[in-house]
GROMACS .gro file of N, CA and C in nm:
model
  552
    1MET      N    1  25.538  10.816  21.049
    1MET     CA    2  25.687  10.913  21.047
    1MET      C    3  25.676  11.033  21.086
    2HIS      N    4  25.799  11.034  21.175
    2HIS     CA    5  25.793  11.152  21.245
    2HIS      C    6  25.850  11.246  21.164
    3GLY      N    7  25.856  11.393  21.198
    3GLY     CA    8  25.888  11.501  21.146
    3GLY      C    9  25.845  11.585  20.996
    4ASP      N   10  25.915  11.573  20.907
    4ASP     CA   11  25.859  11.661  20.781
    4ASP      C   12  25.838  11.579  20.676
    5ASP      N   13  25.681  11.525  20.647
    5ASP     CA   14  25.688  11.434  20.583
    5ASP      C   15  25.657  11.505  20.469
    6ARG      N   16  25.675  11.620  20.393
    6ARG     CA   17  25.680  11.699  20.252
    6ARG      C   18  25.756  11.627  20.160
    7LEU      N   19  25.766  11.679  20.027
    7LEU     CA   20  25.829  11.585  19.956
    7LEU      C   21  25.922  11.706  19.928
    8CYS      N   22  26.028  11.665  19.895
    8CYS     CA   23  26.140  11.775  19.901
    8CYS      C   24  26.233  11.698  19.797
    9PHE      N   25  26.317  11.795  19.732
    9PHE     CA   26  26.387  11.770  19.617
    9PHE      C   27  26.547  11.781  19.623
   10CYS      N   28  26.584  11.657  19.564
   10CYS     CA   29  26.773  11.684  19.578
   10CYS      C   30  26.792  11.807  19.502
   11CYS      N   31  26.873  11.881  19.514
   11CYS     CA   32  26.957  12.041  19.447
   11CYS      C   33  27.034  11.939  19.351
   12GLY      N   34  27.092  11.861  19.372
   12GLY     CA   35  27.167  11.817  19.250
   12GLY      C   36  27.123  11.735  19.136
   13CYS      N   37  27.003  11.642  19.123
   13CYS     CA   38  26.944  11.574  19.037
   13CYS      C   39  26.772  11.601  19.047
   14GLY      N   40  26.763  11.648  19.135
   14GLY     CA   41  26.620  11.672  19.112
   14GLY      C   42  26.500  11.573  19.207
   15ALA      N   43  26.575  11.457  19.232
   15ALA     CA   44  26.510  11.332  19.258
   15ALA      C   45  26.401  11.383  19.416
   16ARG      N   46  26.285  11.337  19.399
   16ARG     CA   47  26.194  11.356  19.529
   16ARG      C   48  26.209  11.269  19.651
   17PHE      N   49  26.224  11.328  19.737
   17PHE     CA   50  26.192  11.223  19.886
   17PHE      C   51  26.115  11.290  19.971
   18LYS      N   52  26.088  11.199  20.044
   18LYS     CA   53  25.998  11.247  20.196
   18LYS      C   54  26.074  11.284  20.311
   19SER      N   55  26.148  11.363  20.267
   19SER     CA   56  26.237  11.405  20.406
   19SER      C   57  26.328  11.561  20.378
   20ALA      N   58  26.292  11.658  20.478
   20ALA     CA   59  26.362  11.778  20.434
   20ALA      C   60  26.530  11.712  20.422
   21GLU      N   61  26.566  11.640  20.481
   21GLU     CA   62  26.700  11.599  20.479
   21GLU      C   63  26.798  11.556  20.363
   22ALA      N   64  26.711  11.539  20.239
   22ALA     CA   65  26.699  11.462  20.116
   22ALA      C   66  26.723  11.616  20.043
   23SER      N   67  26.715  11.742  20.086
   23SER     CA   68  26.727  11.844  19.995
   23SER      C   69  26.844  11.912  19.984
   24VAL      N   70  26.942  11.820  19.973
   24VAL     CA   71  27.105  11.843  19.966
   24VAL      C   72  27.164  11.765  19.851
   25ALA      N   73  27.233  11.833  19.796
   25ALA     CA   74  27.297  11.759  19.674
   25ALA      C   75  27.383  11.634  19.750
   26ASN      N   76  27.385  11.545  19.606
   26ASN     CA   77  27.461  11.405  19.646
   26ASN      C   78  27.411  11.314  19.722
   27CYS      N   79  27.255  11.280  19.674
   27CYS     CA   80  27.175  11.180  19.762
   27CYS      C   81  27.244  11.067  19.678
   28TYR      N   82  27.157  10.954  19.704
   28TYR     CA   83  27.213  10.820  19.627
   28TYR      C   84  27.177  10.854  19.479
   29ARG      N   85  27.128  10.901  19.407
   29ARG     CA   86  27.072  10.871  19.265
   29ARG      C   87  27.210  11.023  19.227
   30CYS      N   88  27.262  11.105  19.268
   30CYS     CA   89  27.355  11.220  19.228
   30CYS      C   90  27.497  11.126  19.223
   31ARG      N   91  27.481  10.986  19.312
   31ARG     CA   92  27.649  10.965  19.294
   31ARG      C   93  27.684  10.863  19.158
   32ASP      N   94  27.560  10.877  19.099
   32ASP     CA   95  27.589  10.809  18.948
   32ASP      C   96  27.666  10.888  18.869
   33PRO      N   97  27.774  10.830  18.835
   33PRO     CA   98  27.883  10.941  18.748
   33PRO      C   99  27.836  10.934  18.608
   34GLU      N  100  27.698  10.868  18.600
   34GLU     CA  101  27.681  10.892  18.438
   34GLU      C  102  27.566  11.031  18.438
   35LEU      N  103  27.545  11.067  18.525
   35LEU     CA  104  27.435  11.190  18.507
   35LEU      C  105  27.518  11.313  18.434
   36PRO      N  106  27.457  11.335  18.312
   36PRO     CA  107  27.487  11.434  18.235
   36PRO      C  108  27.458  11.564  18.308
   37PHE      N  109  27.416  11.578  18.422
   37PHE     CA  110  27.398  11.744  18.441
   37PHE      C  111  27.427  11.787  18.586
   38ALA      N  112  27.478  11.900  18.595
   38ALA     CA  113  27.539  11.945  18.708
   38ALA      C  114  27.405  11.940  18.845
   39SER      N  115  27.338  12.003  18.825
   39SER     CA  116  27.223  12.012  18.928
   39SER      C  117  27.090  12.052  18.852
   40VAL      N  118  26.980  12.076  18.951
   40VAL     CA  119  26.858  12.099  18.938
   40VAL      C  120  26.825  12.201  19.007
   41THR      N  121  26.740  12.322  18.953
   41THR     CA  122  26.696  12.432  19.041
   41THR      C  123  26.552  12.417  19.026
   42CYS      N  124  26.469  12.395  19.137
   42CYS     CA  125  26.323  12.427  19.123
   42CYS      C  126  26.235  12.504  19.218
   43LEU      N  127  26.102  12.555  19.174
   43LEU     CA  128  26.044  12.647  19.256
   43LEU      C  129  26.006  12.614  19.361
   44GLY      N  130  25.962  12.485  19.349
   44GLY     CA  131  25.912  12.414  19.497
   44GLY      C  132  25.815  12.248  19.456
   45ASN      N  133  25.756  12.197  19.572
   45ASN     CA  134  25.729  12.070  19.525
   45ASN      C  135  25.624  12.079  19.414
   46TYR      N  136  25.555  11.988  19.352
   46TYR     CA  137  25.444  12.002  19.265
   46TYR      C  138  25.303  11.987  19.345
   47GLU      N  139  25.252  12.073  19.434
   47GLU     CA  140  25.145  12.081  19.542
   47GLU      C  141  25.104  12.213  19.567
   48SER      N  142  24.964  12.185  19.601
   48SER     CA  143  24.907  12.325  19.636
   48SER      C  144  24.892  12.420  19.547
   49LEU      N  145  24.961  12.521  19.568
   49LEU     CA  146  24.943  12.672  19.452
   49LEU      C  147  25.040  12.640  19.336
   50LEU      N  148  25.140  12.597  19.382
   50LEU     CA  149  25.243  12.560  19.261
   50LEU      C  150  25.174  12.481  19.154
   51ARG      N  151  25.107  12.393  19.201
   51ARG     CA  152  25.089  12.274  19.134
   51ARG      C  153  24.952  12.319  19.056
   52GLU      N  154  24.872  12.430  19.097
   52GLU     CA  155  24.759  12.477  19.035
   52GLU      C  156  24.835  12.570  18.937
   53LEU      N  157  24.921  12.660  18.947
   53LEU     CA  158  24.967  12.767  18.888
   53LEU      C  159  25.040  12.662  18.710
   54VAL      N  160  25.098  12.573  18.781
   54VAL     CA  161  25.178  12.504  18.653
   54VAL      C  162  25.071  12.432  18.575
   55ILE      N  163  24.947  12.368  18.616
   55ILE     CA  164  24.855  12.323  18.539
   55ILE      C  165  24.787  12.410  18.462
   56ARG      N  166  24.753  12.525  18.508
   56ARG     CA  167  24.710  12.648  18.459
   56ARG      C  168  24.796  12.701  18.303
   57MET      N  169  24.933  12.705  18.381
   57MET     CA  170  25.017  12.748  18.236
   57MET      C  171  25.041  12.663  18.143
   58LYS      N  172  24.992  12.536  18.105
   58LYS     CA  173  24.983  12.413  18.044
   58LYS      C  174  24.862  12.456  17.935
   59SER      N  175  24.795  12.528  18.006
   59SER     CA  176  24.635  12.561  17.904
   59SER      C  177  24.687  12.651  17.826
   60GLN      N  178  24.596  12.650  17.743
   60GLN     CA  179  24.615  12.760  17.606
   60GLN      C  180  24.609  12.905  17.643
   61ALA      N  181  24.540  12.932  17.757
   61ALA     CA  182  24.560  13.064  17.797
   61ALA      C  183  24.658  13.085  17.910
   62GLY      N  184  24.765  13.020  17.929
   62GLY     CA  185  24.846  13.007  18.036
   62GLY      C  186  24.972  13.057  18.000
   63SER      N  187  24.951  13.163  17.887
   63SER     CA  188  25.109  13.236  17.883
   63SER      C  189  25.131  13.320  17.984
   64ALA      N  190  25.060  13.403  18.039
   64ALA     CA  191  25.105  13.509  18.153
   64ALA      C  192  25.109  13.427  18.266
   65VAL      N  193  25.080  13.303  18.310
   65VAL     CA  194  25.146  13.274  18.439
   65VAL      C  195  25.283  13.192  18.413
   66ALA      N  196  25.293  13.134  18.287
   66ALA     CA  197  25.433  13.068  18.261
   66ALA      C  198  25.509  13.191  18.269
   67LEU      N  199  25.501  13.316  18.227
   67LEU     CA  200  25.577  13.411  18.215
   67LEU      C  201  25.611  13.465  18.352
   68GLN      N  202  25.513  13.448  18.451
   68GLN     CA  203  25.560  13.516  18.588
   68GLN      C  204  25.644  13.407  18.660
   69LEU      N  205  25.593  13.260  18.617
   69LEU     CA  206  25.655  13.143  18.703
   69LEU      C  207  25.818  13.167  18.658
   70GLY      N  208  25.860  13.223  18.504
   70GLY     CA  209  25.964  13.207  18.474
   70GLY      C  210  26.051  13.314  18.522
   71ARG      N  211  25.971  13.446  18.597
   71ARG     CA  212  26.020  13.561  18.644
   71ARG      C  213  26.085  13.510  18.795
   72TRP      N  214  25.979  13.444  18.863
   72TRP     CA  215  26.032  13.354  18.974
   72TRP      C  216  26.143  13.291  18.967
   73LEU      N  217  26.129  13.211  18.857
   73LEU     CA  218  26.267  13.129  18.859
   73LEU      C  219  26.361  13.195  18.837
   74ALA      N  220  26.354  13.289  18.755
   74ALA     CA  221  26.496  13.344  18.724
   74ALA      C  222  26.545  13.427  18.865
   75ARG      N  223  26.477  13.457  18.908
   75ARG     CA  224  26.525  13.506  19.061
   75ARG      C  225  26.578  13.405  19.156
   76GLU      N  226  26.559  13.313  19.126
   76GLU     CA  227  26.597  13.179  19.271
   76GLU      C  228  26.728  13.134  19.162
   77LEU      N  229  26.724  13.134  18.996
   77LEU     CA  230  26.850  13.159  18.914
   77LEU      C  231  26.949  13.214  18.959
   78ASN      N  232  26.919  13.398  18.964
   78ASN     CA  233  27.017  13.473  18.992
   78ASN      C  234  27.095  13.500  19.130
   79SER      N  235  27.002  13.391  19.234
   79SER     CA  236  27.073  13.397  19.367
   79SER      C  237  27.187  13.281  19.375
   80GLN      N  238  27.212  13.168  19.253
   80GLN     CA  239  27.308  13.077  19.295
   80GLN      C  240  27.441  13.156  19.219
   81PRO      N  241  27.541  13.119  19.244
   81PRO     CA  242  27.692  13.147  19.214
   81PRO      C  243  27.706  13.036  19.076
   82ARG      N  244  27.621  13.045  18.960
   82ARG     CA  245  27.641  12.973  18.847
   82ARG      C  246  27.650  13.099  18.727
   83HIS      N  247  27.717  13.049  18.637
   83HIS     CA  248  27.700  13.113  18.523
   83HIS      C  249  27.681  13.007  18.375
   84TYR      N  250  27.573  13.065  18.308
   84TYR     CA  251  27.528  12.965  18.207
   84TYR      C  252  27.566  13.056  18.053
   85ASP      N  253  27.643  12.962  17.985
   85ASP     CA  254  27.688  13.002  17.854
   85ASP      C  255  27.549  13.037  17.734
   86LEU      N  256  27.484  12.967  17.785
   86LEU     CA  257  27.367  12.934  17.681
   86LEU      C  258  27.232  12.888  17.763
   87VAL      N  259  27.098  12.936  17.739
   87VAL     CA  260  26.965  12.864  17.800
   87VAL      C  261  26.919  12.797  17.658
   88THR      N  262  26.855  12.738  17.687
   88THR     CA  263  26.750  12.664  17.575
   88THR      C  264  26.605  12.592  17.665
   89PRO      N  265  26.531  12.575  17.588
   89PRO     CA  266  26.359  12.545  17.646
   89PRO      C  267  26.377  12.374  17.619
   90MET      N  268  26.324  12.308  17.667
   90MET     CA  269  26.290  12.183  17.652
   90MET      C  270  26.188  12.186  17.532
   91PRO      N  271  26.237  12.109  17.437
   91PRO     CA  272  26.140  12.091  17.324
   91PRO      C  273  26.014  12.002  17.321
   92ILE      N  274  25.928  12.019  17.228
   92ILE     CA  275  25.802  11.944  17.266
   92ILE      C  276  25.752  11.893  17.114
   93PHE      N  277  25.730  11.834  17.087
   93PHE     CA  278  25.667  11.777  16.920
   93PHE      C  279  25.573  11.893  16.907
   94TRP      N  280  25.596  11.885  16.748
   94TRP     CA  281  25.526  12.019  16.692
   94TRP      C  282  25.381  11.976  16.715
   95LEU      N  283  25.317  11.885  16.707
   95LEU     CA  284  25.215  11.858  16.695
   95LEU      C  285  25.130  11.892  16.835
   96ARG      N  286  25.207  11.867  16.955
   96ARG     CA  287  25.168  11.934  17.089
   96ARG      C  288  25.149  12.062  17.110
   97ARG      N  289  25.281  12.114  17.046
   97ARG     CA  290  25.270  12.248  17.055
   97ARG      C  291  25.164  12.321  16.953
   98LEU      N  292  25.112  12.302  16.890
   98LEU     CA  293  25.014  12.322  16.785
   98LEU      C  294  24.882  12.320  16.883
   99ARG      N  295  24.834  12.223  16.957
   99ARG     CA  296  24.764  12.164  17.013
   99ARG      C  297  24.731  12.270  17.137
  100ARG      N  298  24.844  12.299  17.188
  100ARG     CA  299  24.878  12.376  17.338
  100ARG      C  300  24.836  12.502  17.273
  101GLY      N  301  24.940  12.584  17.192
  101GLY     CA  302  24.917  12.699  17.148
  101GLY      C  303  25.063  12.756  17.175
  102HIS      N  304  25.137  12.726  17.230
  102HIS     CA  305  25.266  12.755  17.329
  102HIS      C  306  25.386  12.620  17.354
  103ASN      N  307  25.470  12.655  17.392
  103ASN     CA  308  25.577  12.537  17.423
  103ASN      C  309  25.603  12.653  17.614
  104VAL      N  310  25.566  12.579  17.681
  104VAL     CA  311  25.538  12.629  17.828
  104VAL      C  312  25.726  12.662  17.857
  105SER      N  313  25.788  12.591  17.834
  105SER     CA  314  25.950  12.600  17.883
  105SER      C  315  25.988  12.728  17.769
  106SER      N  316  25.933  12.742  17.644
  106SER     CA  317  26.009  12.835  17.549
  106SER      C  318  25.927  12.980  17.635
  107LEU      N  319  25.836  12.975  17.723
  107LEU     CA  320  25.769  13.138  17.780
  107LEU      C  321  25.866  13.117  17.902
  108LEU      N  322  25.894  13.019  17.956
  108LEU     CA  323  25.976  13.024  18.100
  108LEU      C  324  26.121  13.087  18.055
  109VAL      N  325  26.182  13.032  17.936
  109VAL     CA  326  26.307  13.067  17.920
  109VAL      C  327  26.283  13.223  17.851
  110GLU      N  328  26.184  13.274  17.847
  110GLU     CA  329  26.171  13.408  17.775
  110GLU      C  330  26.205  13.510  17.897
  111SER      N  331  26.161  13.473  18.010
  111SER     CA  332  26.121  13.539  18.142
  111SER      C  333  26.286  13.548  18.190
  112ILE      N  334  26.325  13.395  18.210
  112ILE     CA  335  26.492  13.408  18.254
  112ILE      C  336  26.566  13.472  18.168
  113CYS      N  337  26.551  13.477  18.043
  113CYS     CA  338  26.677  13.549  17.923
  113CYS      C  339  26.634  13.733  17.957
  114ALA      N  340  26.483  13.760  17.989
  114ALA     CA  341  26.485  13.889  18.010
  114ALA      C  342  26.543  13.944  18.185
  115ALA      N  343  26.561  13.841  18.251
  115ALA     CA  344  26.623  13.848  18.364
  115ALA      C  345  26.763  13.849  18.368
  116GLY      N  346  26.856  13.857  18.228
  116GLY     CA  347  26.999  13.839  18.216
  116GLY      C  348  27.050  13.698  18.299
  117VAL      N  349  26.963  13.548  18.325
  117VAL     CA  350  27.056  13.498  18.383
  117VAL      C  351  27.160  13.391  18.274
  118ALA      N  352  27.127  13.424  18.149
  118ALA     CA  353  27.234  13.328  18.032
  118ALA      C  354  27.277  13.465  17.942
  119GLY      N  355  27.411  13.405  17.916
  119GLY     CA  356  27.492  13.466  17.816
  119GLY      C  357  27.399  13.462  17.676
  120GLN      N  358  27.364  13.365  17.640
  120GLN     CA  359  27.278  13.348  17.522
  120GLN      C  360  27.194  13.246  17.548
  121THR      N  361  27.064  13.277  17.411
  121THR     CA  362  26.961  13.194  17.404
  121THR      C  363  26.945  13.126  17.283
  122ASP      N  364  26.901  13.021  17.299
  122ASP     CA  365  26.893  12.943  17.140
  122ASP      C  366  26.767  12.858  17.170
  123ARG      N  367  26.646  12.886  17.152
  123ARG     CA  368  26.509  12.833  17.146
  123ARG      C  369  26.510  12.718  17.046
  124SER      N  370  26.580  12.688  16.976
  124SER     CA  371  26.560  12.614  16.863
  124SER      C  372  26.668  12.503  16.850
  125LEU      N  373  26.778  12.507  16.965
  125LEU     CA  374  26.889  12.408  16.967
  125LEU      C  375  26.819  12.259  16.971
  126LEU      N  376  26.751  12.244  17.081
  126LEU     CA  377  26.704  12.084  17.076
  126LEU      C  378  26.560  12.054  17.004
  127VAL      N  379  26.551  11.988  16.931
  127VAL     CA  380  26.423  11.936  16.874
  127VAL      C  381  26.365  11.790  16.920
  128ALA      N  382  26.222  11.802  16.924
  128ALA     CA  383  26.168  11.666  16.974
  128ALA      C  384  26.158  11.602  16.830
  129THR      N  385  26.203  11.457  16.832
  129THR     CA  386  26.215  11.403  16.710
  129THR      C  387  26.081  11.319  16.627
  130ARG      N  388  26.026  11.312  16.760
  130ARG     CA  389  25.861  11.196  16.752
  130ARG      C  390  25.782  11.228  16.864
  131ARG      N  391  25.655  11.193  16.834
  131ARG     CA  392  25.554  11.236  16.940
  131ARG      C  393  25.575  11.112  17.051
  132THR      N  394  25.535  11.150  17.183
  132THR     CA  395  25.566  11.067  17.273
  132THR      C  396  25.444  11.082  17.347
  133ARG      N  397  25.416  11.003  17.439
  133ARG     CA  398  25.289  10.997  17.540
  133ARG      C  399  25.309  11.104  17.620
  134LYS      N  400  25.195  11.137  17.711
  134LYS     CA  401  25.205  11.248  17.814
  134LYS      C  402  25.272  11.167  17.928
  135GLN      N  403  25.401  11.217  17.984
  135GLN     CA  404  25.491  11.142  18.082
  135GLN      C  405  25.407  11.159  18.224
  136GLY      N  406  25.275  11.237  18.248
  136GLY     CA  407  25.263  11.220  18.341
  136GLY      C  408  25.161  11.129  18.375
  137THR      N  409  25.102  11.068  18.299
  137THR     CA  410  25.011  10.949  18.282
  137THR      C  411  25.116  10.788  18.297
  138LEU      N  412  25.242  10.785  18.255
  138LEU     CA  413  25.321  10.686  18.311
  138LEU      C  414  25.389  10.631  18.458
  139THR      N  415  25.415  10.509  18.436
  139THR     CA  416  25.507  10.522  18.555
  139THR      C  417  25.660  10.559  18.510
  140THR      N  418  25.722  10.506  18.634
  140THR     CA  419  25.878  10.566  18.584
  140THR      C  420  25.930  10.517  18.490
  141ALA      N  421  25.936  10.355  18.512
  141ALA     CA  422  26.032  10.282  18.375
  141ALA      C  423  25.955  10.317  18.269
  142GLN      N  424  25.816  10.348  18.253
  142GLN     CA  425  25.778  10.367  18.103
  142GLN      C  426  25.801  10.524  18.046
  143ARG      N  427  25.821  10.606  18.138
  143ARG     CA  428  25.885  10.763  18.105
  143ARG      C  429  26.019  10.750  18.082
  144PHE      N  430  26.098  10.652  18.128
  144PHE     CA  431  26.253  10.656  18.080
  144PHE      C  432  26.229  10.628  17.915
  145HIS      N  433  26.139  10.498  17.908
  145HIS     CA  434  26.131  10.417  17.788
  145HIS      C  435  26.056  10.533  17.672
  146ASN      N  436  25.961  10.590  17.692
  146ASN     CA  437  25.880  10.709  17.634
  146ASN      C  438  25.972  10.808  17.570
  147VAL      N  439  26.091  10.849  17.629
  147VAL     CA  440  26.149  10.951  17.598
  147VAL      C  441  26.279  10.903  17.520
  148LYS      N  442  26.334  10.772  17.532
  148LYS     CA  443  26.447  10.717  17.499
  148LYS      C  444  26.462  10.760  17.334
  149ASN      N  445  26.549  10.837  17.298
  149ASN     CA  446  26.602  10.885  17.164
  149ASN      C  447  26.497  10.984  17.099
  150CYS      N  448  26.429  11.049  17.201
  150CYS     CA  449  26.337  11.109  17.119
  150CYS      C  450  26.403  11.297  17.082
  151PHE      N  451  26.506  11.323  17.136
  151PHE     CA  452  26.576  11.468  17.131
  151PHE      C  453  26.694  11.444  17.039
  152ALA      N  454  26.691  11.554  16.967
  152ALA     CA  455  26.808  11.581  16.862
  152ALA      C  456  26.873  11.724  16.882
  153ILE      N  457  26.979  11.725  16.856
  153ILE     CA  458  27.036  11.879  16.834
  153ILE      C  459  26.986  11.926  16.702
  154SER      N  460  26.910  12.017  16.686
  154SER     CA  461  26.819  12.071  16.541
  154SER      C  462  26.978  12.130  16.446
  155ARG      N  463  27.098  12.158  16.463
  155ARG     CA  464  27.167  12.175  16.372
  155ARG      C  465  27.284  12.204  16.421
  156GLN      N  466  27.413  12.204  16.320
  156GLN     CA  467  27.542  12.179  16.394
  156GLN      C  468  27.535  12.299  16.480
  157ALA      N  469  27.574  12.297  16.609
  157ALA     CA  470  27.577  12.420  16.712
  157ALA      C  471  27.707  12.381  16.823
  158ASP      N  472  27.760  12.475  16.834
  158ASP     CA  473  27.876  12.423  16.935
  158ASP      C  474  27.826  12.413  17.062
  159VAL      N  475  27.823  12.318  17.147
  159VAL     CA  476  27.782  12.282  17.247
  159VAL      C  477  27.882  12.256  17.361
  160GLU      N  478  28.023  12.203  17.264
  160GLU     CA  479  28.136  12.144  17.366
  160GLU      C  480  28.175  12.266  17.487
  161SER      N  481  28.198  12.203  17.607
  161SER     CA  482  28.266  12.272  17.701
  161SER      C  483  28.197  12.379  17.757
  162LYS      N  484  28.064  12.392  17.713
  162LYS     CA  485  27.976  12.524  17.740
  162LYS      C  486  27.868  12.468  17.862
  163SER      N  487  27.843  12.578  17.940
  163SER     CA  488  27.748  12.534  18.061
  163SER      C  489  27.579  12.607  18.011
  164ILE      N  490  27.509  12.491  18.003
  164ILE     CA  491  27.387  12.497  17.886
  164ILE      C  492  27.256  12.470  18.029
  165LEU      N  493  27.188  12.624  18.047
  165LEU     CA  494  27.080  12.620  18.129
  165LEU      C  495  26.965  12.512  18.022
  166LEU      N  496  26.904  12.423  18.079
  166LEU     CA  497  26.802  12.340  18.004
  166LEU      C  498  26.685  12.371  18.059
  167VAL      N  499  26.590  12.440  18.043
  167VAL     CA  500  26.463  12.479  18.100
  167VAL      C  501  26.341  12.360  18.059
  168ASP      N  502  26.285  12.335  18.165
  168ASP     CA  503  26.183  12.226  18.199
  168ASP      C  504  26.037  12.252  18.234
  169ASP      N  505  25.936  12.275  18.259
  169ASP     CA  506  25.820  12.311  18.305
  169ASP      C  507  25.825  12.209  18.429
  170VAL      N  508  25.832  12.087  18.449
  170VAL     CA  509  25.761  12.029  18.549
  170VAL      C  510  25.912  11.913  18.539
  171MET      N  511  25.955  11.860  18.647
  171MET     CA  512  26.050  11.748  18.664
  171MET      C  513  25.985  11.653  18.780
  172THR      N  514  25.973  11.547  18.722
  172THR     CA  515  25.920  11.411  18.853
  172THR      C  516  26.020  11.309  18.856
  173SER      N  517  26.045  11.221  18.747
  173SER     CA  518  26.158  11.119  18.747
  173SER      C  519  26.258  11.191  18.701
  174GLY      N  520  26.289  11.275  18.626
  174GLY     CA  521  26.395  11.328  18.563
  174GLY      C  522  26.445  11.228  18.414
  175ALA      N  523  26.336  11.162  18.371
  175ALA     CA  524  26.370  11.092  18.254
  175ALA      C  525  26.399  11.198  18.114
  176THR      N  526  26.304  11.288  18.108
  176THR     CA  527  26.315  11.403  17.992
  176THR      C  528  26.428  11.476  18.017
  177ALA      N  529  26.459  11.509  18.108
  177ALA     CA  530  26.605  11.572  18.136
  177ALA      C  531  26.728  11.521  18.107
  178LEU      N  532  26.732  11.403  18.167
  178LEU     CA  533  26.831  11.309  18.147
  178LEU      C  534  26.833  11.301  17.973
  179GLN      N  535  26.741  11.265  17.912
  179GLN     CA  536  26.758  11.239  17.795
  179GLN      C  537  26.813  11.330  17.700
  180ALA      N  538  26.754  11.468  17.705
  180ALA     CA  539  26.787  11.584  17.681
  180ALA      C  540  26.902  11.657  17.691
  181ALA      N  541  26.962  11.616  17.820
  181ALA     CA  542  27.097  11.657  17.880
  181ALA      C  543  27.196  11.553  17.800
  182ARG      N  544  27.159  11.441  17.764
  182ARG     CA  545  27.292  11.331  17.709
  182ARG      C  546  27.307  11.371  17.591
  183VAL      N  547  27.184  11.425  17.496
  183VAL     CA  548  27.202  11.449  17.376
  183VAL      C  549  27.271  11.607  17.376
  184LEU      N  550  27.262  11.699  17.441
  184LEU     CA  551  27.345  11.820  17.441
  184LEU      C  552  27.518  11.793  17.499
   0.00000   0.00000   0.00000
């Protein structure tokens, strides 16, 4: 293959492609009228230093790394012409949070909110209703099945006509984000 063989992300849906040309909105996956989100923002491809930092932030001692990555993500979000009424982290099941010591997405949200990216924060808007297998160990089809019906809105919340920033630490297949966005 000639040219740039790095993985790139579609800025519409987050799909990964092996071409710099694909890092524009409206790839073939974005044309699906069922997509419940407007766009995806990422810090980069899951490789090299960024991969090492993501792995480190998921460890029990990774809070400081997560907060710094959240600051970088906030800077990226602030450079975009979007307004968010609400920001919320991707929930994890209580047992996984207990084992890890923290929810990485909540730490990212903490940094994002400190930078003034969104009007309001609701860290408990969504809940994980059941235990799931680790997405990183599954095929794409298994990932979608694994997270099916695993999120719920935690209480009566007014999300109608709101622009919501849903924060997750890693997006590969988009299965988790897709399920959470559908619930919202």
